[in-house]
PDB file of C-alpha atoms in Angstrom:
ATOM      1  CA  THR A   1       0.216   6.124 -17.485  1.00 30.00           C
ATOM      2  CA  LEU A   2      -2.818   8.013 -16.030  1.00 32.00           C
ATOM      3  CA  ARG A   3      -2.943   8.361 -12.398  1.00 33.00           C
ATOM      4  CA  SER A   4      -6.575   8.698 -11.159  1.00 37.00           C
ATOM      5  CA  VAL A   5      -6.232   9.796  -7.670  1.00 34.00           C
ATOM      6  CA  GLY A   6      -6.378  12.679  -8.131  1.00 36.00           C
ATOM      7  CA  LEU A   7      -9.770  12.345  -8.217  1.00 38.00           C
ATOM      8  CA  PHE A   8     -10.684  10.508  -5.049  1.00 42.00           C
ATOM      9  CA  PRO A   9     -11.605  12.777  -2.745  1.00 43.00           C
ATOM     10  CA  ARG A  10     -14.276  13.421  -4.463  1.00 44.00           C
ATOM     11  CA  PHE A  11     -14.880  10.012  -5.257  1.00 47.00           C
ATOM     12  CA  PHE A  12     -14.560   8.902  -1.550  1.00 47.00           C
ATOM     13  CA  LEU A  13     -17.512  11.318  -0.187  1.00 47.00           C
ATOM     14  CA  ARG A  14     -19.696   9.741  -2.734  1.00 50.00           C
ATOM     15  CA  ILE A  15     -18.925   6.806  -0.838  1.00 50.00           C
ATOM     16  CA  ARG A  16     -18.959   8.136   2.075  1.00 51.00           C
ATOM     17  CA  ARG A  17     -23.359   9.608   1.394  1.00 48.00           C
ATOM     18  CA  ALA A  18     -23.986   6.505  -0.144  1.00 52.00           C
ATOM     19  CA  MET A  19     -23.201   4.142   1.870  1.00 52.00           C
ATOM     20  CA  SER A  20     -26.191   1.848   3.740  1.00 46.00           C
ATOM     21  CA  SER A  21     -24.412  -0.233   5.941  1.00 63.00           C
ATOM     22  CA  GLY A  22     -21.041  -0.680   7.874  1.00 72.00           C
ATOM     23  CA  ASN A  23     -20.228  -3.776   6.058  1.00 88.00           C
ATOM     24  CA  ASP A  24     -19.175  -2.547   2.332  1.00 93.00           C
ATOM     25  CA  THR A  25     -15.219  -3.771   1.291  1.00 94.00           C
ATOM     26  CA  ALA A  26     -13.402  -3.073  -1.117  1.00 95.00           C
ATOM     27  CA  GLY A  27     -10.648  -5.269  -3.292  1.00 96.00           C
ATOM     28  CA  ILE A  28      -7.376  -3.622  -5.100  1.00 96.00           C
ATOM     29  CA  ILE A  29      -5.768  -4.369  -8.163  1.00 96.00           C
ATOM     30  CA  VAL A  30      -2.655  -2.783  -9.175  1.00 96.00           C
ATOM     31  CA  ILE A  31      -1.947  -2.675 -13.094  1.00 95.00           C
ATOM     32  CA  GLY A  32       2.069  -3.022 -14.304  1.00 94.00           C
ATOM     33  CA  ASP A  33       4.573  -5.131 -15.261  1.00 94.00           C
ATOM     34  CA  GLU A  34       7.299  -2.789 -13.655  1.00 94.00           C
ATOM     35  CA  ILE A  35       5.488  -2.854 -10.167  1.00 96.00           C
ATOM     36  CA  LEU A  36       6.438  -6.919 -10.511  1.00 96.00           C
ATOM     37  CA  ARG A  37       9.643  -5.875 -11.658  1.00 96.00           C
ATOM     38  CA  GLY A  38      10.307  -3.472  -9.187  1.00 96.00           C
ATOM     39  CA  ASP A  39      11.166  -1.190 -11.104  1.00 97.00           C
ATOM     40  CA  ILE A  40       8.637   1.403  -9.397  1.00 94.00           C
ATOM     41  CA  ARG A  41       7.643   1.163  -6.596  1.00 94.00           C
ATOM     42  CA  ASP A  42       3.521   1.744  -6.092  1.00 93.00           C
ATOM     43  CA  THR A  43       2.471   4.409  -3.959  1.00 90.00           C
ATOM     44  CA  ASN A  44      -1.528   4.536  -4.362  1.00 92.00           C
ATOM     45  CA  VAL A  45      -2.388   1.192  -2.444  1.00 95.00           C
ATOM     46  CA  TYR A  46      -1.483   3.449   0.770  1.00 94.00           C
ATOM     47  CA  HIS A  47      -4.211   5.726   0.057  1.00 92.00           C
ATOM     48  CA  ILE A  48      -6.524   3.488  -1.156  1.00 93.00           C
ATOM     49  CA  CYS A  49      -6.434   2.010   1.528  1.00 95.00           C
ATOM     50  CA  SER A  50      -6.289   4.830   4.059  1.00 93.00           C
ATOM     51  CA  ARG A  51      -9.542   6.969   2.335  1.00 91.00           C
ATOM     52  CA  LEU A  52     -11.609   3.882   2.441  1.00 92.00           C
ATOM     53  CA  ARG A  53     -11.089   3.133   6.419  1.00 92.00           C
ATOM     54  CA  ALA A  54     -11.858   7.453   6.703  1.00 91.00           C
ATOM     55  CA  VAL A  55     -15.606   6.045   5.215  1.00 90.00           C
ATOM     56  CA  GLY A  56     -15.647   2.087   6.929  1.00 91.00           C
ATOM     57  CA  ILE A  57     -14.875   0.426   3.840  1.00 93.00           C
ATOM     58  CA  ARG A  58     -13.017  -1.803   4.615  1.00 95.00           C
ATOM     59  CA  VAL A  59     -10.460  -3.784   2.236  1.00 96.00           C
ATOM     60  CA  GLU A  60     -10.019  -7.165   1.957  1.00 97.00           C
ATOM     61  CA  ARG A  61      -7.402  -8.029  -0.331  1.00 98.00           C
ATOM     62  CA  VAL A  62      -4.104  -6.523  -2.683  1.00 98.00           C
ATOM     63  CA  SER A  63      -3.294  -7.643  -5.617  1.00 98.00           C
ATOM     64  CA  ILE A  64      -0.781  -6.804  -8.597  1.00 98.00           C
ATOM     65  CA  ILE A  65      -0.863  -8.492 -11.789  1.00 97.00           C
ATOM     66  CA  PRO A  66       1.166  -7.388 -14.736  1.00 97.00           C
ATOM     67  CA  ASP A  67       0.505  -6.076 -17.957  1.00 95.00           C
ATOM     68  CA  VAL A  68      -1.046  -9.257 -19.554  1.00 96.00           C
ATOM     69  CA  VAL A  69      -5.324  -8.672 -20.763  1.00 95.00           C
ATOM     70  CA  PRO A  70      -6.782 -12.608 -19.999  1.00 97.00           C
ATOM     71  CA  VAL A  71      -5.452 -11.782 -16.953  1.00 98.00           C
ATOM     72  CA  ILE A  72      -7.113  -8.765 -15.550  1.00 96.00           C
ATOM     73  CA  ALA A  73      -9.836  -9.661 -16.834  1.00 96.00           C
ATOM     74  CA  GLU A  74     -10.300 -12.737 -14.461  1.00 97.00           C
ATOM     75  CA  GLU A  75      -8.513 -10.062 -11.309  1.00 97.00           C
ATOM     76  CA  VAL A  76     -11.623  -7.981 -12.386  1.00 95.00           C
ATOM     77  CA  ARG A  77     -13.891 -10.635 -13.007  1.00 95.00           C
ATOM     78  CA  LYS A  78     -13.427 -12.451  -9.368  1.00 96.00           C
ATOM     79  CA  PHE A  79     -13.433  -9.752  -7.932  1.00 96.00           C
ATOM     80  CA  SER A  80     -16.366  -7.846  -8.711  1.00 93.00           C
ATOM     81  CA  SER A  81     -18.157 -10.893  -7.448  1.00 94.00           C
ATOM     82  CA  SER A  82     -16.847 -10.920  -4.566  1.00 95.00           C
ATOM     83  CA  TYR A  83     -16.783  -7.136  -2.822  1.00 95.00           C
ATOM     84  CA  SER A  84     -18.986  -4.031  -2.639  1.00 93.00           C
ATOM     85  CA  TYR A  85     -16.565  -1.982  -4.746  1.00 92.00           C
ATOM     86  CA  VAL A  86     -13.195  -2.704  -6.922  1.00 93.00           C
ATOM     87  CA  PHE A  87      -9.992  -0.461  -7.703  1.00 93.00           C
ATOM     88  CA  THR A  88      -7.456  -0.532 -10.146  1.00 92.00           C
ATOM     89  CA  SER A  89      -4.676   1.491  -9.975  1.00 92.00           C
ATOM     90  CA  GLY A  90      -2.609   1.018 -13.279  1.00 88.00           C
ATOM     91  CA  GLY A  91      -2.229  -0.049 -17.060  1.00 83.00           C
ATOM     92  CA  VAL A  92      -4.083   2.887 -18.425  1.00 82.00           C
ATOM     93  CA  GLY A  93      -2.647   4.872 -20.059  1.00 76.00           C
ATOM     94  CA  PRO A  94      -1.812   6.067 -24.382  1.00 77.00           C
ATOM     95  CA  THR A  95       1.390   2.908 -24.414  1.00 78.00           C
ATOM     96  CA  HIS A  96       1.219  -0.807 -26.095  1.00 79.00           C
ATOM     97  CA  ASP A  97       0.446  -2.148 -21.970  1.00 80.00           C
ATOM     98  CA  ASP A  98      -1.965   0.102 -21.188  1.00 86.00           C
ATOM     99  CA  VAL A  99      -4.605  -2.627 -20.580  1.00 89.00           C
ATOM    100  CA  THR A 100      -6.630  -2.157 -18.551  1.00 90.00           C
ATOM    101  CA  TYR A 101      -9.805  -0.821 -20.137  1.00 89.00           C
ATOM    102  CA  GLU A 102      -9.887  -3.415 -22.720  1.00 92.00           C
ATOM    103  CA  SER A 103      -9.062  -5.823 -20.060  1.00 93.00           C
ATOM    104  CA  VAL A 104     -12.400  -4.294 -17.742  1.00 93.00           C
ATOM    105  CA  ALA A 105     -14.212  -4.633 -20.955  1.00 93.00           C
ATOM    106  CA  ARG A 106     -13.434  -8.420 -21.302  1.00 95.00           C
ATOM    107  CA  ALA A 107     -14.812  -9.139 -17.345  1.00 94.00           C
ATOM    108  CA  PHE A 108     -17.813  -7.937 -18.521  1.00 93.00           C
ATOM    109  CA  ASP A 109     -18.294  -9.310 -22.239  1.00 94.00           C
ATOM    110  CA  GLU A 110     -17.936  -6.136 -23.717  1.00 93.00           C
ATOM    111  CA  ASP A 111     -16.794  -3.851 -26.117  1.00 94.00           C
ATOM    112  CA  VAL A 112     -14.414  -0.430 -26.068  1.00 92.00           C
ATOM    113  CA  PHE A 113     -14.636   2.674 -27.882  1.00 92.00           C
ATOM    114  CA  VAL A 114     -13.519   6.262 -27.807  1.00 90.00           C
ATOM    115  CA  HIS A 115     -16.345   8.165 -26.158  1.00 89.00           C
ATOM    116  CA  PRO A 116     -16.558  11.046 -27.526  1.00 90.00           C
ATOM    117  CA  GLU A 117     -16.999  14.196 -23.915  1.00 88.00           C
ATOM    118  CA  VAL A 118     -13.165  11.463 -22.906  1.00 84.00           C
ATOM    119  CA  LEU A 119     -11.764  12.480 -26.037  1.00 85.00           C
ATOM    120  CA  ALA A 120     -12.802  16.782 -26.439  1.00 85.00           C
ATOM    121  CA  SER A 121     -11.407  16.968 -22.400  1.00 82.00           C
ATOM    122  CA  PHE A 122      -8.114  15.461 -24.086  1.00 78.00           C
ATOM    123  CA  GLN A 123      -7.593  16.717 -26.882  1.00 80.00           C
ATOM    124  CA  THR A 124      -8.556  20.433 -25.338  1.00 82.00           C
ATOM    125  CA  LEU A 125      -5.963  19.759 -22.845  1.00 77.00           C
ATOM    126  CA  TYR A 126      -3.606  18.864 -25.061  1.00 75.00           C
ATOM    127  CA  GLY A 127      -4.456  20.543 -28.090  1.00 73.00           C
ATOM    128  CA  PRO A 128      -3.295  19.650 -31.019  1.00 66.00           C
ATOM    129  CA  ARG A 129      -0.339  17.989 -31.849  1.00 66.00           C
ATOM    130  CA  SER A 130       1.451  16.032 -34.364  1.00 54.00           C
ATOM    131  CA  GLY A 131       1.393  11.989 -33.798  1.00 61.00           C
ATOM    132  CA  ALA A 132      -1.007  12.555 -30.369  1.00 66.00           C
ATOM    133  CA  ASP A 133      -4.390  12.024 -32.269  1.00 74.00           C
ATOM    134  CA  LEU A 134      -3.537   8.194 -30.882  1.00 72.00           C
ATOM    135  CA  ALA A 135      -2.635   9.072 -27.921  1.00 74.00           C
ATOM    136  CA  ILE A 136      -5.405  10.087 -27.381  1.00 76.00           C
ATOM    137  CA  SER A 137      -8.085   8.247 -28.785  1.00 82.00           C
ATOM    138  CA  LYS A 138      -6.726   5.369 -26.744  1.00 82.00           C
ATOM    139  CA  PHE A 139      -6.723   7.205 -23.402  1.00 80.00           C
ATOM    140  CA  ALA A 140     -10.847   7.758 -24.223  1.00 85.00           C
ATOM    141  CA  THR A 141     -11.372   3.983 -25.377  1.00 88.00           C
ATOM    142  CA  VAL A 142     -13.631   3.020 -22.243  1.00 88.00           C
ATOM    143  CA  PRO A 143     -16.371   0.024 -21.766  1.00 90.00           C
ATOM    144  CA  ARG A 144     -19.005   1.113 -23.931  1.00 89.00           C
ATOM    145  CA  SER A 145     -21.576   0.837 -20.270  1.00 88.00           C
ATOM    146  CA  SER A 146     -18.888   3.312 -18.315  1.00 84.00           C
ATOM    147  CA  LYS A 147     -20.294   6.135 -16.087  1.00 81.00           C
ATOM    148  CA  ILE A 148     -17.904   8.847 -16.604  1.00 78.00           C
ATOM    149  CA  LEU A 149     -17.331  10.990 -13.706  1.00 73.00           C
ATOM    150  CA  PHE A 150     -15.385  14.446 -15.177  1.00 68.00           C
ATOM    151  CA  GLY A 151     -13.900  16.172 -12.201  1.00 62.00           C
ATOM    152  CA  ASP A 152     -11.254  19.334 -13.244  1.00 56.00           C
ATOM    153  CA  ILE A 153      -9.985  18.996 -17.340  1.00 48.00           C
ATOM    154  CA  GLN A 154      -6.644  17.698 -14.847  1.00 52.00           C
ATOM    155  CA  ARG A 155      -8.213  15.342 -13.554  1.00 52.00           C
ATOM    156  CA  PRO A 156     -10.808  13.065 -15.557  1.00 48.00           C
ATOM    157  CA  GLY A 157     -12.133  10.176 -13.851  1.00 52.00           C
ATOM    158  CA  ARG A 158     -14.197   6.992 -14.767  1.00 51.00           C
ATOM    159  CA  VAL A 159     -15.937   4.660 -13.137  1.00 51.00           C
ATOM    160  CA  ILE A 160     -16.492   1.583 -14.927  1.00 49.00           C
TER     161      ILE A 160
END
């Protein structure tokens, strides 16, 4: 799966500049069957929590959930009505179980589409590869209202 932690330094700088009060809260949703099974260890929550604390945002809840669209959609919906910021970790990539973007879209009754600029960025990064078009297309499929934040080519970022 695509790890978007690399975009956080710039993102947290933007949060620091935009903060209007010290009452901002955050919720973190970690998505992945492999974490729930104990196959891999989550390493993102510590990083996200420490960076948020450094800019004055209080993390109030962390949830670890499976790669199941209705479960993710419901958790995103609940978190977005409860916290100033919602972060997701996991479930973004080219495989069948990477369903975070689809789930976020469903949480807000939106459709997804292949974003042309994101698609072009991945095509530039990976070039023409046999059989890779579908995987690249999946990386570029985002909720329609997404605002895309482009970092450098190795760390594309998305705000949904």
